[in-house]
Amino acid sequence: MAVTDSLSRAATVLATVLLLSFGSVAASHIEDQAEQFFRSGHTNNWAVLVCTSRFWFNYRHVANTLSVYRSVKRLGIPDSHIVLMLADDMACNPRNPKPATVFSHKNMELNVYGDDVEVDYRSYEVTVENFLRVLTGRIPPSTPRSKRLLSDDRSNILIYMTGHGGNGFLKFQDSEEITNIELADAFEQMWQKRRYNELLFIIDTCQGASMYERFYSPNIMALASSQVGEDSLSHQPDPAIGVHLMDRYTFYVLEFLEEINPASQTNMNDLFQVCPKSLCVSTPGHRTDLFQRDPKNVLITDFFGSVRKVEITTETIKLQQDSEIMESSYKEDQMDEKLMEPLKYAEQLPVAQIIHQKPKLKDWHPPGGFILGLWALIIMVFFKTYGIKHMKFIF
Amino acid sequence: MAAAMPLALLVLLLLGPGGWCLAEPPRDSLREELVITPLPSGDVAATFQFRTRWDSELQREGVSHYRLFPKALGQLISKYSLRELHLSFTQGFWRTRYWGPPFLQAPSVWINLGRSSVMSSQGSSAPLSTSSTPPTQSLPLPPSNPWVWPMTLTTTFCAMLCCRGRWSAPKTSPPGRSSCPVVPRASLISFHLLQAGLSVLLKADRLFHTSYHSQAVHIRPVCRNARCTSISWELRQTLSVVFDAFITGQGKKDWSLFRMFSRTLTEPCPLASESRVYVDITTYNQDNETLEVHPPPTTTYQDVILGTRKTYAIYDLLDTAMINNSRNLNIQLKWKRPPENEAPPVPFLHAQRYVSGYGLQKGELSTLLYNTHPYRAFPVLLLDTVPWYLRLYVHTLTITSKGKENKPSYIHYQPAQDRLQPHLLEMLIQLPANSVTKVSIQFERALLKWTEYTPDPNHGFYVSPSVLSALVPSMVAAKPVDWEESPLFNSLFPVSDGSNYFVRLYTEPLLVNLPTPDFSMPYNVICLTCTVVAVCYGSFYNLLTRTFHIEEPRTGGLAKRLANLIRRARGVPPL
């Protein structure tokens, strides 16, 4: 009996221990899941996509930016979180044989312009000053919301730039340049103002690697399409449109991104392998020393997509309709109708009124500046010539 | 009895709120309309109008519930106390001479808003003219920053308006109205519309492949009823497109909805109270052999439009018989007999504008106004806004009609202020019958500051179109417009007096070259001077300071060389 007792007790103890361990395993499983929730450390995603060249023969830069825009939108980042800057309007350019379209593949396979593109900065507004103001947040108060980068310290930002560049600079619209030092300083300002959690910088220009050489702020990962001394080449011309449609690096990046969906687990190391020298002719480069996480743990969707973490609850919430407010506003309306006197439309071209207008008297302003100085000079000369004794007759 | 009472009560209760809901009129309504007009030159013009009427007094009450009227626009109106807002973006030019006067007139870009403070704008053409009553409370906008509400416009309509400077207030408009000249470079990239009803036909790839297209938004207050005791707000969104018949029709002048828009109509918009297509068949009625419209129209509408009597075939999408016959409605027009190649009828008023002169220092701006009416003369209001960098010489302003000088009945000129305000020239000119009036003024081109040049200055700088407003005598007397019953295209610029109709024409925008510096010169100068300095001074320096040493040939092995190295370090002559 004692044996069975002890056995049963042992069995129960064992059972409870097992149960507890299961429970803790299950609990730790949920905790693991919860841990994974916050693994990457960011809560929202932003994208700043910049095309810096104008004129028709730089069609490919606009197509580059629009194809990245399209991928980023498809993977979940909404228009309100994308700042798209295009320096020229290719879709409505009079030289475009297919208006309202921008193609990225020859034979007009893929129209990256689409029906719902929202360009935030366009044409003459794409300047170095505006770009730096967007990044650092020092924007005039009248700027509308869609033109601002409203990121916080939990935002992952993707910055994509394309255009013509050289060793240490990127040309904006054929009239000004941004240097790698300015860009690095802008990122440092963003870091000090805590405007980003992690930043991915991609640049597709000639000698693009020179642009990320000077970065010194933490949590920045950078990719470039070519090393210093190399040119980034364009991909394929289209005989119907007459210009080159895309750059090689971005073309292969776009192909890579077309296979990503919001749930994919592809990491940054795969992105580094995109476009080897055999396809790209130039050598793409990357820089990860400032980045704290290991690139193989960084998902592509951490920057290119906006994967929302959702919590599902099973409680229902009832919404009440407030009928008293509606009733009172209608009553007010009916009362107001009786009080106003009738209105009438203005005349379309009141010729008689126009002809007999009296010129409005302008407000009198006291003379200032030049006129005042001139008169002071004249008076001074007069009194010096004719003597001060005339003063009492004047004043 | 006892059972009937609660039943009656129940019925009353049900009818009570229901009845109350039915008794009150709808707060807003949407009407949509498409008018297809074959133009005298063979092209086809299609005009879409979507009109939302909202019975609410935005200025006085705080509105929070928006249904059909867009919230963004309603908030704009109430926040900035606007009275009227007219904004349109146009690509192409309406050729009045060949196409006749348009229903919906618009220059390259025309923005027409109303504010009580006077603001003027520079150069680029987007006529922003607004009129408003002075607000009872203080302006929400600090006067140092007049750009807030045009900025909100740019984002609402996804466009870029390059206005640098202040707005100008023409004198002839009611006080408080200010206008900004047209912005030629403001481009509208895309527009989003619900894909139901008539907006199914709006696909960007076909619409931008046209000779002319213009999108506009007009917001204005209208009388709510015939007594006009209260106002309601009217929002009209319009789109005018001119299809070149020879591109779409493959050589013949036939057209069909499918060929023009690559789509057909399937169903009316569920939110619209009226959804109609009007086709201009004026030539059809005169002679049944000329053309054939398919499907045959059930009703026609006749009225005096823009001075001439016209007949329209009506296709009502809300009429179930129309849509039920076929799943889609594709209106087609076929010319049975090719129309005679007669000259298209010339409209009574049309205008032309050009820049003449040579060189980059001066030029002359000329506007030709044609009055082709055989016996009636009428006045025309000409509004010119010229950017400040074309310095006008007003003493050279000459107006000649039929060879003789024509003095304007009213002239107002506001000179430009550099970088602040453009020139504003307004004149009321009487055009004699059957004549050409030439208005010309000479100008000088200014040199801009280095940083003021755009990145592509050799393209040229735009001069906004002149605006001509006139009451043109009509051939047939028209009756006043009934706002609710008449079609929308008749009530956009309604006739106030049947003997003439109001027309607002725009001339071509002009492109002038300013004396543009060569921007590569600083780079060239630096290269050249550095080269010259390096060659001259460098040679001179070498000549003065270069000395020659005799170098012994190296003999000996490694040890000797090492020893020499050490000796050189010590300062001792080598072995």
Coordinates of C-alpha atoms in Angstrom, one line a residue, chain B residues 46-461:
Chain B
A46 CA -16.1 64.7 -75.3
T47 CA -17.0 66.7 -72.2
F48 CA -17.6 65.0 -68.9
Q49 CA -19.2 66.8 -66.0
F50 CA -19.9 65.5 -62.5
R51 CA -21.9 67.9 -60.4
T52 CA -22.3 67.5 -56.7
R53 CA -24.8 69.8 -55.1
W54 CA -24.6 70.1 -51.4
D55 CA -27.3 72.0 -49.4
S56 CA -25.3 73.3 -46.6
E57 CA -23.9 76.6 -45.5
L58 CA -20.3 75.8 -45.0
Q59 CA -19.2 79.2 -43.9
R60 CA -21.6 79.4 -41.0
E61 CA -22.0 76.0 -39.5
G62 CA -19.4 73.5 -38.5
V63 CA -19.8 70.6 -40.8
S64 CA -18.5 67.2 -39.9
H65 CA -20.4 64.8 -42.1
Y66 CA -19.4 64.6 -45.7
R67 CA -21.1 62.2 -48.1
L68 CA -20.7 63.0 -51.7
F69 CA -19.0 66.4 -51.3
P70 CA -15.3 65.7 -50.8
K71 CA -14.1 66.4 -47.3
A72 CA -10.8 67.8 -48.4
L73 CA -12.5 70.5 -50.5
G74 CA -15.1 71.3 -47.9
Q75 CA -12.5 71.9 -45.3
L76 CA -10.5 74.0 -47.7
I77 CA -13.5 76.2 -48.3
S78 CA -14.5 76.6 -44.6
K79 CA -10.9 77.2 -43.4
Y80 CA -9.9 79.8 -45.9
S81 CA -13.3 81.4 -46.3
L82 CA -13.4 80.8 -50.0
R83 CA -16.3 81.8 -52.1
E84 CA -15.4 80.3 -55.4
L85 CA -12.7 77.9 -56.5
H86 CA -12.0 77.2 -60.1
L87 CA -9.0 75.0 -60.8
S88 CA -8.2 73.5 -64.1
F89 CA -5.3 71.8 -65.7
T90 CA -5.1 71.6 -69.4
Q91 CA -2.7 70.0 -71.9
G92 CA -3.0 71.3 -75.4
F93 CA -4.7 74.3 -76.8
W94 CA -8.3 74.8 -77.7
R95 CA -8.3 76.1 -81.3
T96 CA -11.2 78.5 -81.2
R97 CA -10.9 79.3 -84.8
Y98 CA -11.4 75.7 -86.0
W99 CA -13.4 74.2 -83.2
G100 CA -15.6 77.0 -82.2
P101 CA -16.1 78.3 -78.7
P102 CA -15.7 75.6 -76.0
F103 CA -18.3 74.9 -73.3
L104 CA -15.7 74.8 -70.6
Q105 CA -13.0 77.3 -71.3
A106 CA -9.6 76.8 -69.8
P107 CA -6.1 77.9 -70.6
S108 CA -3.0 75.8 -70.0
V109 CA -3.6 76.0 -66.3
W110 CA -6.3 78.1 -64.7
I111 CA -6.8 78.4 -61.0
N112 CA -9.5 80.7 -59.9
L113 CA -10.0 81.2 -56.2
G114 CA -11.4 83.8 -54.0
R115 CA -9.7 85.4 -51.0
S116 CA -10.2 88.7 -49.4
S117 CA -6.6 89.6 -49.1
V118 CA -4.8 90.6 -52.2
M119 CA -2.0 88.4 -53.4
S120 CA -0.3 88.5 -56.7
S121 CA 1.7 85.9 -58.4
Q122 CA 4.5 85.7 -60.8
G123 CA 5.1 84.4 -64.2
S124 CA 3.9 80.9 -64.5
S125 CA 0.3 80.5 -65.6
A126 CA -2.2 79.0 -63.3
P127 CA -4.8 81.7 -63.0
L128 CA -5.8 81.4 -59.5
S129 CA -8.6 83.8 -59.1
T130 CA -10.7 83.8 -56.0
S131 CA -13.3 86.0 -54.6
S132 CA -14.5 86.0 -51.1
T133 CA -16.5 88.0 -48.6
P134 CA -14.4 89.5 -45.9
P135 CA -14.4 87.0 -43.1
T136 CA -16.1 88.0 -39.9
Q137 CA -13.3 86.6 -37.8
S138 CA -9.6 87.2 -38.4
L139 CA -7.9 85.4 -41.2
P140 CA -6.4 82.1 -40.1
L141 CA -3.6 82.8 -42.4
P142 CA -0.7 85.0 -41.3
P143 CA 0.0 87.6 -44.1
S144 CA 3.6 86.7 -44.2
N145 CA 2.8 83.4 -45.6
P146 CA 0.4 83.5 -48.4
W147 CA 1.3 80.2 -49.7
V148 CA -0.5 77.9 -47.3
W149 CA -3.7 77.3 -49.2
P150 CA -2.2 77.0 -52.7
M151 CA 0.1 74.4 -51.1
T152 CA -2.9 72.5 -49.9
L153 CA -4.2 72.7 -53.4
T154 CA -1.1 71.2 -54.8
T155 CA -1.4 68.2 -52.6
T156 CA -5.1 67.8 -53.0
F157 CA -4.8 67.8 -56.7
C158 CA -1.4 66.2 -56.9
A159 CA 0.0 68.9 -59.0
M160 CA 2.8 71.4 -58.9
L161 CA 2.0 75.1 -59.2
C162 CA 5.1 77.2 -59.6
C163 CA 3.9 80.5 -58.4
R164 CA 6.6 82.7 -57.1
G165 CA 5.4 86.0 -55.9
R166 CA 2.1 87.5 -54.9
W167 CA -1.4 87.3 -56.5
S168 CA -2.8 90.3 -58.4
A169 CA -6.3 91.6 -58.2
P170 CA -7.9 92.8 -61.4
K171 CA -9.9 95.9 -61.0
T172 CA -12.9 94.8 -62.9
S173 CA -13.7 91.9 -60.8
P174 CA -15.8 92.3 -57.7
P175 CA -13.8 93.5 -54.7
G176 CA -11.9 90.8 -53.0
R177 CA -11.3 88.8 -56.2
S178 CA -7.7 88.1 -56.9
S179 CA -6.3 86.1 -59.7
C180 CA -3.0 84.5 -60.4
P181 CA -1.9 84.2 -64.0
V182 CA -1.9 80.8 -65.6
V183 CA 0.9 78.4 -64.7
P184 CA 2.0 76.7 -67.9
R185 CA 4.1 74.1 -66.2
A186 CA 1.7 72.7 -63.6
S187 CA 1.2 69.2 -64.6
L188 CA -1.5 66.9 -63.3
I189 CA -0.1 63.5 -63.1
S190 CA -3.0 61.2 -62.3
F191 CA -6.5 61.4 -61.2
H192 CA -8.4 58.9 -59.2
L193 CA -12.1 58.3 -59.8
L194 CA -14.6 55.7 -58.8
Q195 CA -15.0 53.3 -61.6
A196 CA -18.7 53.3 -62.0
G197 CA -21.2 55.0 -64.3
L198 CA -19.6 57.5 -66.7
S199 CA -16.2 57.4 -65.0
V200 CA -15.7 53.9 -66.4
L201 CA -14.7 55.6 -69.6
L202 CA -11.9 57.6 -68.0
K203 CA -8.7 55.6 -68.6
A204 CA -5.5 57.5 -68.6
D205 CA -3.8 55.8 -71.5
R206 CA -6.6 56.9 -74.0
L207 CA -7.2 60.3 -72.5
F208 CA -3.7 61.6 -72.6
H209 CA -3.3 60.5 -76.2
T210 CA -5.4 63.4 -77.5
S211 CA -5.1 66.8 -79.0
Y212 CA -6.5 68.6 -76.0
H213 CA -7.6 67.5 -72.6
S214 CA -8.5 69.6 -69.6
Q215 CA -9.6 68.7 -66.2
A216 CA -11.3 71.2 -64.0
V217 CA -12.8 71.6 -60.6
H218 CA -15.3 74.4 -60.1
I219 CA -16.8 75.1 -56.7
R220 CA -19.3 77.9 -56.3
P221 CA -22.3 78.8 -54.3
V222 CA -25.7 78.6 -56.1
C223 CA -29.2 79.5 -55.1
R224 CA -30.9 76.6 -53.4
N225 CA -34.4 77.5 -54.7
A226 CA -36.0 79.9 -57.1
R227 CA -36.5 82.6 -54.3
C228 CA -32.8 82.3 -53.6
T229 CA -33.1 82.7 -49.8
S230 CA -30.2 80.3 -49.1
I231 CA -27.3 78.9 -50.9
S232 CA -26.0 75.5 -51.5
W233 CA -22.5 74.6 -52.7
E234 CA -22.0 73.2 -56.1
L235 CA -18.9 71.2 -57.1
R236 CA -18.4 70.5 -60.7
Q237 CA -15.6 68.2 -61.9
T238 CA -15.2 68.4 -65.6
L239 CA -13.0 66.8 -68.1
S240 CA -12.9 67.9 -71.7
V241 CA -11.1 65.9 -74.3
V242 CA -10.7 66.4 -78.0
F243 CA -10.0 63.2 -80.0
D244 CA -8.3 63.6 -83.3
A245 CA -10.7 61.8 -85.6
F246 CA -8.1 60.8 -88.0
I247 CA -6.1 58.9 -85.4
T248 CA -9.0 57.2 -83.8
G249 CA -11.2 56.7 -86.8
Q250 CA -8.5 55.4 -89.2
G251 CA -9.1 57.9 -91.8
K252 CA -12.9 58.1 -91.6
K253 CA -14.7 60.5 -89.4
D254 CA -16.9 57.8 -87.7
W255 CA -16.5 57.4 -84.0
S256 CA -17.7 55.2 -81.3
L257 CA -17.3 55.2 -77.6
F258 CA -15.3 52.0 -77.7
R259 CA -12.9 53.4 -80.3
M260 CA -12.4 56.6 -78.4
F261 CA -12.2 55.3 -74.8
S262 CA -11.5 51.6 -75.4
R263 CA -14.4 51.0 -73.1
T264 CA -18.2 51.0 -73.2
L265 CA -20.7 52.1 -70.6
T266 CA -22.1 49.3 -68.5
E267 CA -24.1 50.7 -65.7
P268 CA -25.0 54.1 -64.1
C269 CA -23.2 55.2 -61.0
P270 CA -25.3 54.0 -58.1
L271 CA -24.8 57.3 -56.2
A272 CA -25.9 59.5 -59.1
S273 CA -29.4 60.9 -59.3
E274 CA -29.0 61.5 -63.0
S275 CA -26.6 60.0 -65.5
R276 CA -26.9 60.9 -69.1
V277 CA -25.0 61.0 -72.4
Y278 CA -25.8 63.8 -74.9
V279 CA -24.7 63.5 -78.5
D280 CA -24.8 66.6 -80.7
I281 CA -26.8 65.6 -83.8
T282 CA -27.6 69.1 -85.2
T283 CA -26.7 68.1 -88.7
Y284 CA -28.7 65.0 -88.4
N285 CA -32.0 66.8 -88.1
Q286 CA -31.5 69.0 -91.1
D287 CA -30.9 66.1 -93.4
N288 CA -31.6 62.5 -92.6
E289 CA -29.1 61.2 -95.1
T290 CA -26.0 62.6 -93.6
L291 CA -25.3 60.5 -90.6
E292 CA -26.6 57.7 -88.5
V293 CA -26.4 57.3 -84.8
H294 CA -26.6 53.9 -83.2
P295 CA -28.4 53.0 -81.0
P296 CA -31.2 55.3 -82.1
P297 CA -32.0 57.8 -79.5
T298 CA -35.4 57.8 -77.7
T299 CA -35.5 61.4 -76.8
T300 CA -33.9 64.6 -78.1
Y301 CA -33.1 67.9 -76.4
Q302 CA -33.2 71.2 -78.3
D303 CA -31.8 74.5 -77.0
V304 CA -29.8 77.5 -77.9
I305 CA -26.3 76.7 -76.9
L306 CA -23.6 79.4 -77.3
G307 CA -25.8 81.4 -79.6
T308 CA -26.9 78.7 -82.0
R309 CA -29.8 76.3 -81.9
K310 CA -28.6 72.7 -81.4
T311 CA -30.2 69.3 -81.1
Y312 CA -28.9 66.6 -78.8
A313 CA -29.8 63.0 -78.6
I314 CA -30.2 61.8 -75.0
Y315 CA -29.1 58.4 -73.7
D316 CA -30.2 58.1 -70.1
L317 CA -28.2 55.4 -68.2
L318 CA -30.8 55.3 -65.5
D319 CA -33.4 54.3 -68.0
T320 CA -33.5 50.5 -67.5
A321 CA -34.6 49.9 -71.1
M322 CA -31.4 51.5 -72.4
I323 CA -29.0 49.2 -70.5
N324 CA -31.1 46.1 -70.6
N325 CA -31.0 45.7 -74.3
S326 CA -27.3 45.0 -74.4
R327 CA -25.1 44.6 -71.4
N328 CA -23.1 47.6 -72.5
L329 CA -23.9 50.8 -74.3
N330 CA -21.6 51.7 -77.2
I331 CA -22.8 54.8 -79.0
Q332 CA -21.6 54.9 -82.5
L333 CA -21.9 57.5 -85.2
K334 CA -21.4 56.8 -88.9
W335 CA -21.3 59.3 -91.7
K336 CA -23.4 57.9 -94.5
R337 CA -22.2 60.5 -96.9
P338 CA -18.9 62.2 -96.5
P339 CA -19.5 65.7 -95.4
E340 CA -18.8 68.4 -97.9
N341 CA -15.4 69.9 -97.5
E342 CA -16.7 73.4 -96.7
A343 CA -14.8 75.7 -94.5
P344 CA -15.8 75.4 -90.9
P345 CA -18.0 78.2 -89.6
V346 CA -15.9 80.9 -87.9
P347 CA -16.9 81.8 -84.4
F348 CA -17.8 85.4 -83.7
L349 CA -14.9 86.0 -81.4
H350 CA -11.5 84.4 -81.5
A351 CA -8.0 85.6 -80.8
Q352 CA -4.4 85.0 -81.4
R353 CA -1.2 86.1 -79.7
Y354 CA 2.4 86.0 -80.7
V355 CA 5.8 87.5 -79.8
S356 CA 7.7 89.3 -82.5
G357 CA 11.1 90.9 -82.7
Y358 CA 14.6 89.6 -82.9
G359 CA 17.5 89.2 -80.5
L360 CA 17.5 88.7 -76.8
Q361 CA 17.1 92.2 -75.7
K362 CA 13.7 93.3 -76.7
G363 CA 10.5 92.2 -78.4
E364 CA 6.9 93.0 -79.0
L365 CA 3.9 91.2 -77.7
S366 CA 0.9 91.3 -80.1
T367 CA -2.7 90.1 -79.6
L368 CA -5.1 89.9 -82.5
L369 CA -8.8 90.0 -81.7
Y370 CA -11.1 88.9 -84.5
N371 CA -14.7 90.0 -84.5
T372 CA -16.4 88.2 -87.4
H373 CA -20.0 89.3 -86.7
P374 CA -21.2 91.1 -89.8
Y375 CA -22.9 94.0 -88.1
R376 CA -22.7 94.0 -84.3
A377 CA -19.8 95.4 -82.3
F378 CA -19.3 94.3 -78.8
P379 CA -16.9 95.1 -76.0
V380 CA -14.2 92.6 -74.9
L381 CA -12.4 92.7 -71.6
L382 CA -8.7 91.8 -72.1
L383 CA -6.7 90.8 -69.1
D384 CA -2.9 90.4 -69.6
T385 CA -0.6 89.2 -66.9
V386 CA 3.0 89.5 -68.0
P387 CA 5.8 88.3 -65.8
W388 CA 8.1 90.9 -64.3
Y389 CA 11.2 89.8 -66.3
L390 CA 9.6 91.1 -69.5
R391 CA 9.6 94.8 -68.8
L392 CA 6.7 96.3 -70.6
Y393 CA 6.8 99.8 -72.0
V394 CA 3.3 101.0 -71.7
H395 CA 3.9 104.1 -73.7
T396 CA 4.3 101.8 -76.7
L397 CA 0.9 100.2 -76.2
T398 CA -1.1 100.6 -79.4
I399 CA -4.6 99.4 -80.3
T400 CA -5.6 99.6 -83.9
S401 CA -8.8 98.4 -85.6
K402 CA -9.3 98.6 -89.3
G403 CA -6.2 100.7 -89.6
K404 CA -7.4 103.4 -87.2
E405 CA -6.5 103.8 -83.5
N406 CA -9.0 102.4 -81.1
K407 CA -9.0 104.0 -77.6
P408 CA -10.1 101.5 -74.9
S409 CA -13.1 102.5 -72.8
Y410 CA -11.3 101.5 -69.7
I411 CA -7.7 100.8 -69.0
H412 CA -6.0 99.7 -65.8
Y413 CA -2.3 99.1 -65.5
Q414 CA -0.4 97.9 -62.5
P415 CA 3.3 97.9 -63.0
A416 CA 5.4 95.0 -62.0
Q417 CA 7.7 94.8 -59.0
D418 CA 10.8 92.9 -59.6
R419 CA 10.5 89.4 -58.2
L420 CA 7.3 90.2 -56.4
Q421 CA 4.5 90.9 -58.8
P422 CA 3.8 90.6 -62.5
H423 CA 2.5 93.3 -64.8
L424 CA -1.3 93.6 -64.8
L425 CA -2.9 95.1 -67.8
E426 CA -6.7 95.2 -68.2
M427 CA -8.6 96.9 -71.0
L428 CA -12.1 97.1 -72.1
I429 CA -11.9 97.4 -75.9
Q430 CA -14.8 97.9 -78.3
L431 CA -14.4 95.6 -81.2
P432 CA -16.0 97.1 -84.3
A433 CA -18.1 94.7 -86.5
N434 CA -16.2 92.5 -88.9
S435 CA -12.7 93.6 -88.0
V436 CA -9.4 92.6 -86.6
T437 CA -8.1 94.5 -83.6
K438 CA -4.4 94.4 -82.9
V439 CA -3.1 95.2 -79.4
S440 CA 0.6 95.4 -79.2
I441 CA 3.1 96.4 -76.6
Q442 CA 6.9 96.4 -76.6
F443 CA 9.0 94.9 -73.9
E444 CA 12.6 94.4 -72.8
R445 CA 14.0 91.2 -71.4
A446 CA 15.6 91.3 -68.0
L447 CA 18.6 89.4 -66.7
L448 CA 17.8 87.2 -63.8
K449 CA 20.0 86.4 -60.9
W450 CA 22.2 83.3 -61.2
T451 CA 20.2 81.2 -58.8
E452 CA 16.8 82.2 -60.2
Y453 CA 17.3 80.4 -63.4
T454 CA 15.6 77.0 -63.6
P455 CA 17.7 73.9 -64.3
D456 CA 16.6 74.1 -68.0
P457 CA 16.7 77.8 -68.8
N458 CA 17.3 77.3 -72.5
H459 CA 13.8 75.9 -72.8
G460 CA 12.5 79.4 -72.3
F461 CA 10.1 81.1 -70.0

